[in-house]
Amino acid sequence: MNWKNVLIVGAVVLLPASIMAQANILNAKKPQDVGVRTDAQKEVDNDAPLAYGYVDDRDILWSKTLWETIDLDERVNFPLYYPTDTIDIGSDRRSLYHVLMKNIKNGKLDAYADSYFTEKRNFGDLTAALSKTDTLDFGYEQMNAGEAVSEEFIARRDITAAEIEEYRIKGIWYFDKRQGELKYRLLGIAPVAPDVNFIDQENPDKVELFWVWYPDAREVLHEAKVFNQRNSAQPISFDMLLNARRFNAVIYKEDNVHGDREVKDYIADNALFQLLEAKRIKEVIRDREQDMWAY
């Protein structure tokens, strides 16, 4: 079989996947049919996130837990940020924040207060961090006069996908002695936004809105697709993007004897030295695999 035949066979094999990736757009008789899979497509669709292999504790020769920051101002991280406005775009395209919030609201995902996942929070507990309500001066005048405050004199501000400035992730690098290689496992992810109570002020503090245990979120993140700039017929899932580390992140904390203190706690007021320290930690982990084979 020559190379021409090989290419033809490969194209035929990939054709069904390409057609299914079109989300029924070529067969839709109405705009509402776009993105709705037929019964036949659902029957042959066994798409699911690739399951993690079992790793016994005795097989972990070495490990290091890291916390990293994904800055959404960087171009490579844009797939996690956009789209921020869902009014004029299809329902099949949502930002990572929209996907997380939707599934926390409907109970498919659990939210936690911190990266150690010790305190679970329901959606009502998140209200104080996600929105604020303020009464205008005219509203106070009505209140002092014993009248009900009109809706127009109540100002509400909510955290939306546009306000998300970064994501923080927690993961573990470990050396699997059975397979003889260094691996990474993502454990948690948290959206970070300005404090809603001071969001209109200059340089407000950033806060973690909530943490999500990543293994629990893999199913919903696999169903949510990320726009592929190189080929819109072949979108990838958020789960694939995050597990493949198709983003840029900077280390801001590692597990240590000082109560897991952050880099900024021992290198204060020097962003350059903090960045160099993050790179130093990354190099130590990168060299670990090579050192395992040194005699």
Coordinates of C-alpha atoms in Angstrom, one line a residue:
M1 CA 0.0 0.0 0.0
N2 CA 1.5 3.3 -1.1
W3 CA 1.3 6.6 0.8
K4 CA -1.6 7.8 -1.3
N5 CA -3.7 4.9 -0.2
V6 CA -2.7 5.3 3.4
L7 CA -3.8 9.0 3.3
I8 CA -7.1 8.1 1.8
V9 CA -7.9 5.4 4.3
G10 CA -6.9 7.8 7.1
A11 CA -9.3 10.4 5.7
V12 CA -12.1 8.0 5.5
V13 CA -11.5 6.8 9.1
L14 CA -11.6 10.4 10.4
L15 CA -14.6 11.4 8.3
P16 CA -17.3 10.3 10.8
A17 CA -15.6 12.1 13.7
S18 CA -15.3 15.3 11.6
I19 CA -19.0 15.1 10.7
M20 CA -20.1 14.6 14.3
A21 CA -18.0 17.5 15.3
Q22 CA -20.1 19.7 13.1
A23 CA -22.9 19.4 15.8
N24 CA -25.5 18.5 13.1
I25 CA -25.1 21.8 11.4
L26 CA -25.2 20.3 7.9
N27 CA -28.4 18.3 8.6
A28 CA -30.3 21.0 10.6
K29 CA -33.6 22.1 9.0
K30 CA -34.1 24.8 11.6
P31 CA -31.6 27.0 13.5
Q32 CA -32.8 25.3 16.7
D33 CA -31.6 21.9 15.4
V34 CA -28.0 23.1 15.3
G35 CA -26.1 21.4 18.1
V36 CA -28.8 18.8 18.7
R37 CA -27.5 15.3 18.1
T38 CA -29.7 12.7 16.4
D39 CA -30.6 9.4 18.1
A40 CA -28.3 7.6 15.7
Q41 CA -25.4 9.8 16.7
K42 CA -26.1 9.3 20.4
E43 CA -26.1 5.5 20.0
V44 CA -22.7 5.4 18.4
D45 CA -21.3 8.1 20.7
N46 CA -19.3 6.5 23.5
D47 CA -17.2 9.6 24.0
A48 CA -16.0 10.0 27.6
P49 CA -13.0 11.4 29.4
L50 CA -10.0 9.2 29.4
A51 CA -10.0 7.5 32.8
Y52 CA -7.0 8.0 35.1
G53 CA -5.0 4.8 35.7
Y54 CA -4.8 3.4 39.2
V55 CA -1.6 4.5 41.0
D56 CA -0.8 2.6 44.2
D57 CA 0.8 4.7 47.0
R58 CA 3.7 2.2 47.0
D59 CA 4.4 3.1 43.4
I60 CA 5.0 6.8 44.1
L61 CA 8.7 7.2 44.7
W62 CA 8.6 11.0 45.0
S63 CA 5.9 13.7 44.8
K64 CA 5.6 17.5 45.1
T65 CA 2.3 19.4 45.3
L66 CA 2.2 22.8 43.6
W67 CA -0.2 25.7 43.3
E68 CA -0.1 27.7 40.0
T69 CA -1.7 30.8 38.6
I70 CA -3.1 30.9 35.1
D71 CA -3.2 34.6 34.0
L72 CA -6.1 35.1 31.6
D73 CA -4.5 38.2 30.0
E74 CA -2.0 35.9 28.2
R75 CA -3.1 35.0 24.7
V76 CA -2.4 31.3 25.2
N77 CA -4.9 31.2 28.0
F78 CA -7.7 32.9 26.1
P79 CA -9.7 29.6 25.5
L80 CA -10.3 29.5 29.2
Y81 CA -11.7 33.1 29.3
Y82 CA -13.8 33.6 26.2
P83 CA -16.6 33.9 25.4
T84 CA -17.6 36.4 28.1
D85 CA -20.9 37.4 26.5
T86 CA -23.4 34.7 25.7
I87 CA -26.2 36.8 24.2
D88 CA -25.0 36.6 20.5
I89 CA -23.3 33.2 20.5
G90 CA -24.4 29.6 20.3
S91 CA -25.2 27.6 23.5
D92 CA -22.4 25.1 22.6
R93 CA -19.7 27.7 23.4
R94 CA -19.2 28.9 26.9
S95 CA -16.3 30.0 29.0
L96 CA -14.9 27.8 31.7
Y97 CA -16.4 30.0 34.4
H98 CA -19.9 29.6 32.9
V99 CA -19.5 25.8 32.8
L100 CA -18.4 25.7 36.5
M101 CA -21.1 28.0 37.7
K102 CA -23.9 26.2 35.8
N103 CA -23.0 22.9 37.2
I104 CA -22.6 24.2 40.8
K105 CA -26.1 25.7 40.5
N106 CA -27.6 22.5 39.3
G107 CA -25.8 20.4 41.9
K108 CA -23.5 18.4 39.6
L109 CA -20.4 20.0 41.1
D110 CA -19.4 20.7 44.7
A111 CA -17.7 24.0 45.6
Y112 CA -15.1 24.2 48.4
A113 CA -13.8 27.1 50.5
D114 CA -10.1 26.5 50.0
S115 CA -7.6 24.3 48.1
Y116 CA -7.5 21.7 50.8
F117 CA -11.2 20.8 50.2
T118 CA -12.1 20.7 53.9
E119 CA -15.2 22.9 53.8
K120 CA -17.9 22.3 51.3
R121 CA -20.1 25.3 50.2
N122 CA -23.4 25.4 48.5
F123 CA -24.5 28.0 46.0
G124 CA -26.1 30.1 48.7
D125 CA -22.8 30.3 50.5
L126 CA -21.2 31.8 47.4
T127 CA -23.6 34.7 47.1
A128 CA -21.5 37.0 49.2
A129 CA -18.4 36.5 47.0
L130 CA -20.3 36.6 43.7
S131 CA -22.6 39.6 44.1
K132 CA -23.3 42.7 46.2
T133 CA -26.4 44.9 46.7
D134 CA -26.2 48.6 47.6
T135 CA -28.8 51.2 48.3
L136 CA -28.5 54.6 46.6
D137 CA -29.1 57.9 48.5
F138 CA -32.6 58.2 47.2
G139 CA -33.3 54.7 48.5
Y140 CA -32.1 55.7 52.0
E141 CA -34.5 58.8 51.9
Q142 CA -37.4 56.5 51.1
M143 CA -36.3 54.2 53.9
N144 CA -36.0 57.1 56.4
A145 CA -39.5 58.2 55.4
G146 CA -40.9 54.8 56.2
E147 CA -41.5 53.9 52.5
A148 CA -40.5 50.8 50.6
V149 CA -37.3 51.2 48.7
S150 CA -37.9 51.4 44.9
E151 CA -36.1 48.9 42.8
E152 CA -34.5 51.6 40.7
F153 CA -32.7 52.9 43.8
I154 CA -31.1 49.5 44.5
A155 CA -27.8 48.9 42.8
R156 CA -26.7 45.3 42.2
R157 CA -23.3 44.1 40.9
D158 CA -22.5 40.5 40.0
I159 CA -19.3 38.8 39.2
T160 CA -19.5 37.6 35.6
A161 CA -17.1 35.7 33.3
A162 CA -15.7 39.1 32.1
E163 CA -14.5 39.8 35.7
I164 CA -12.5 36.6 36.0
E165 CA -8.8 37.6 35.8
E166 CA -7.1 34.3 36.5
Y167 CA -7.5 30.7 37.6
R168 CA -5.5 29.0 40.3
I169 CA -4.9 25.3 40.1
K170 CA -3.5 22.7 42.4
G171 CA -1.7 19.6 41.2
I172 CA 0.8 17.0 42.1
W173 CA 3.9 16.0 40.3
Y174 CA 5.0 12.4 41.1
F175 CA 7.5 9.8 40.0
D176 CA 5.8 6.5 39.2
K177 CA 8.5 3.9 39.8
R178 CA 6.4 1.2 38.1
Q179 CA 6.4 3.1 34.8
G180 CA 9.7 4.9 35.5
E181 CA 8.5 8.4 34.6
L182 CA 7.5 11.7 36.1
K183 CA 3.7 12.5 35.8
Y184 CA 1.3 15.3 36.7
R185 CA -2.2 15.0 38.1
L186 CA -4.5 18.0 38.4
L187 CA -6.4 18.1 41.7
G188 CA -8.3 21.4 41.9
I189 CA -9.1 24.6 40.1
A190 CA -10.5 28.0 41.3
P191 CA -11.6 31.1 39.4
V192 CA -10.1 34.4 40.8
A193 CA -11.8 37.8 40.5
P194 CA -11.6 41.2 42.2
D195 CA -13.4 41.4 45.5
V196 CA -17.0 42.3 44.5
N197 CA -17.3 44.7 47.4
F198 CA -14.4 46.9 46.1
I199 CA -14.6 46.0 42.4
D200 CA -15.2 49.6 41.3
Q201 CA -12.2 50.9 43.1
E202 CA -8.7 51.1 41.8
N203 CA -6.6 47.9 42.1
P204 CA -9.0 45.9 44.3
D205 CA -7.8 42.7 46.0
K206 CA -8.2 39.4 44.1
V207 CA -10.1 36.6 45.8
E208 CA -10.7 33.0 45.1
L209 CA -14.4 32.6 44.5
F210 CA -14.5 28.8 45.2
W211 CA -12.4 25.7 44.6
V212 CA -13.6 22.6 42.6
W213 CA -12.2 19.1 43.1
Y214 CA -11.0 18.5 39.5
P215 CA -11.5 14.7 39.3
D216 CA -15.2 15.3 40.2
A217 CA -15.5 17.9 37.4
R218 CA -14.0 15.8 34.6
E219 CA -17.4 14.6 33.2
V220 CA -18.9 18.1 32.8
L221 CA -15.7 19.6 31.6
H222 CA -15.4 16.9 28.9
E223 CA -18.9 17.7 27.6
A224 CA -18.1 21.4 27.4
K225 CA -16.0 22.2 24.3
V226 CA -13.3 24.8 23.7
F227 CA -13.2 26.7 20.4
N228 CA -10.4 25.4 18.2
Q229 CA -8.9 28.4 16.2
R230 CA -7.1 26.1 13.8
N231 CA -10.2 23.9 13.0
S232 CA -13.6 24.9 14.2
A233 CA -14.9 21.4 13.1
Q234 CA -12.7 19.8 15.7
P235 CA -13.3 21.4 19.1
I236 CA -11.5 20.1 22.2
S237 CA -12.9 19.7 25.6
F238 CA -11.9 21.7 28.7
D239 CA -10.9 18.4 30.3
M240 CA -8.5 17.6 27.4
L241 CA -7.1 21.2 27.4
L242 CA -6.4 21.2 31.2
N243 CA -5.0 17.6 31.4
A244 CA -2.7 18.3 28.4
R245 CA -1.6 21.5 30.1
R246 CA -2.3 23.6 27.0
F247 CA -1.9 26.8 29.0
N248 CA 0.8 28.9 30.7
A249 CA 0.9 29.0 34.4
V250 CA 3.3 30.4 37.1
I251 CA 4.0 28.6 40.4
Y252 CA 3.0 30.7 43.4
K253 CA 3.2 28.0 46.1
E254 CA 4.6 24.6 46.9
D255 CA 4.1 22.3 49.8
N256 CA 6.7 23.1 52.4
V257 CA 7.6 22.8 56.1
H258 CA 6.5 26.5 56.7
G259 CA 2.8 25.6 56.4
D260 CA 2.8 25.8 52.6
R261 CA 3.7 29.4 52.6
E262 CA 3.5 31.2 49.2
V263 CA 6.5 32.5 47.3
K264 CA 5.4 36.1 48.0
D265 CA 5.6 35.4 51.7
Y266 CA 9.4 34.9 51.7
I267 CA 10.2 37.1 48.6
A268 CA 8.2 40.2 49.2
D269 CA 7.7 43.3 47.0
N270 CA 9.9 42.0 44.1
A271 CA 7.9 40.5 41.2
L272 CA 11.1 39.6 39.2
F273 CA 12.6 37.6 42.1
Q274 CA 9.2 35.9 42.7
L275 CA 9.1 34.9 39.0
L276 CA 12.7 33.6 39.2
E277 CA 11.8 31.6 42.3
A278 CA 8.9 30.0 40.5
K279 CA 11.2 29.0 37.6
R280 CA 13.7 27.6 40.1
I281 CA 11.0 25.4 41.6
K282 CA 10.0 24.3 38.1
E283 CA 13.6 23.4 37.2
V284 CA 14.0 21.3 40.4
I285 CA 10.9 19.3 39.4
R286 CA 12.0 18.9 35.8
D287 CA 15.5 17.7 36.9
R288 CA 14.0 15.2 39.3
E289 CA 13.2 12.7 36.6
Q290 CA 16.7 12.9 35.2
D291 CA 18.2 12.5 38.6
M292 CA 16.3 9.3 39.2
W293 CA 18.3 7.7 36.4
A294 CA 21.7 9.1 37.6
Y295 CA 24.1 6.6 39.0

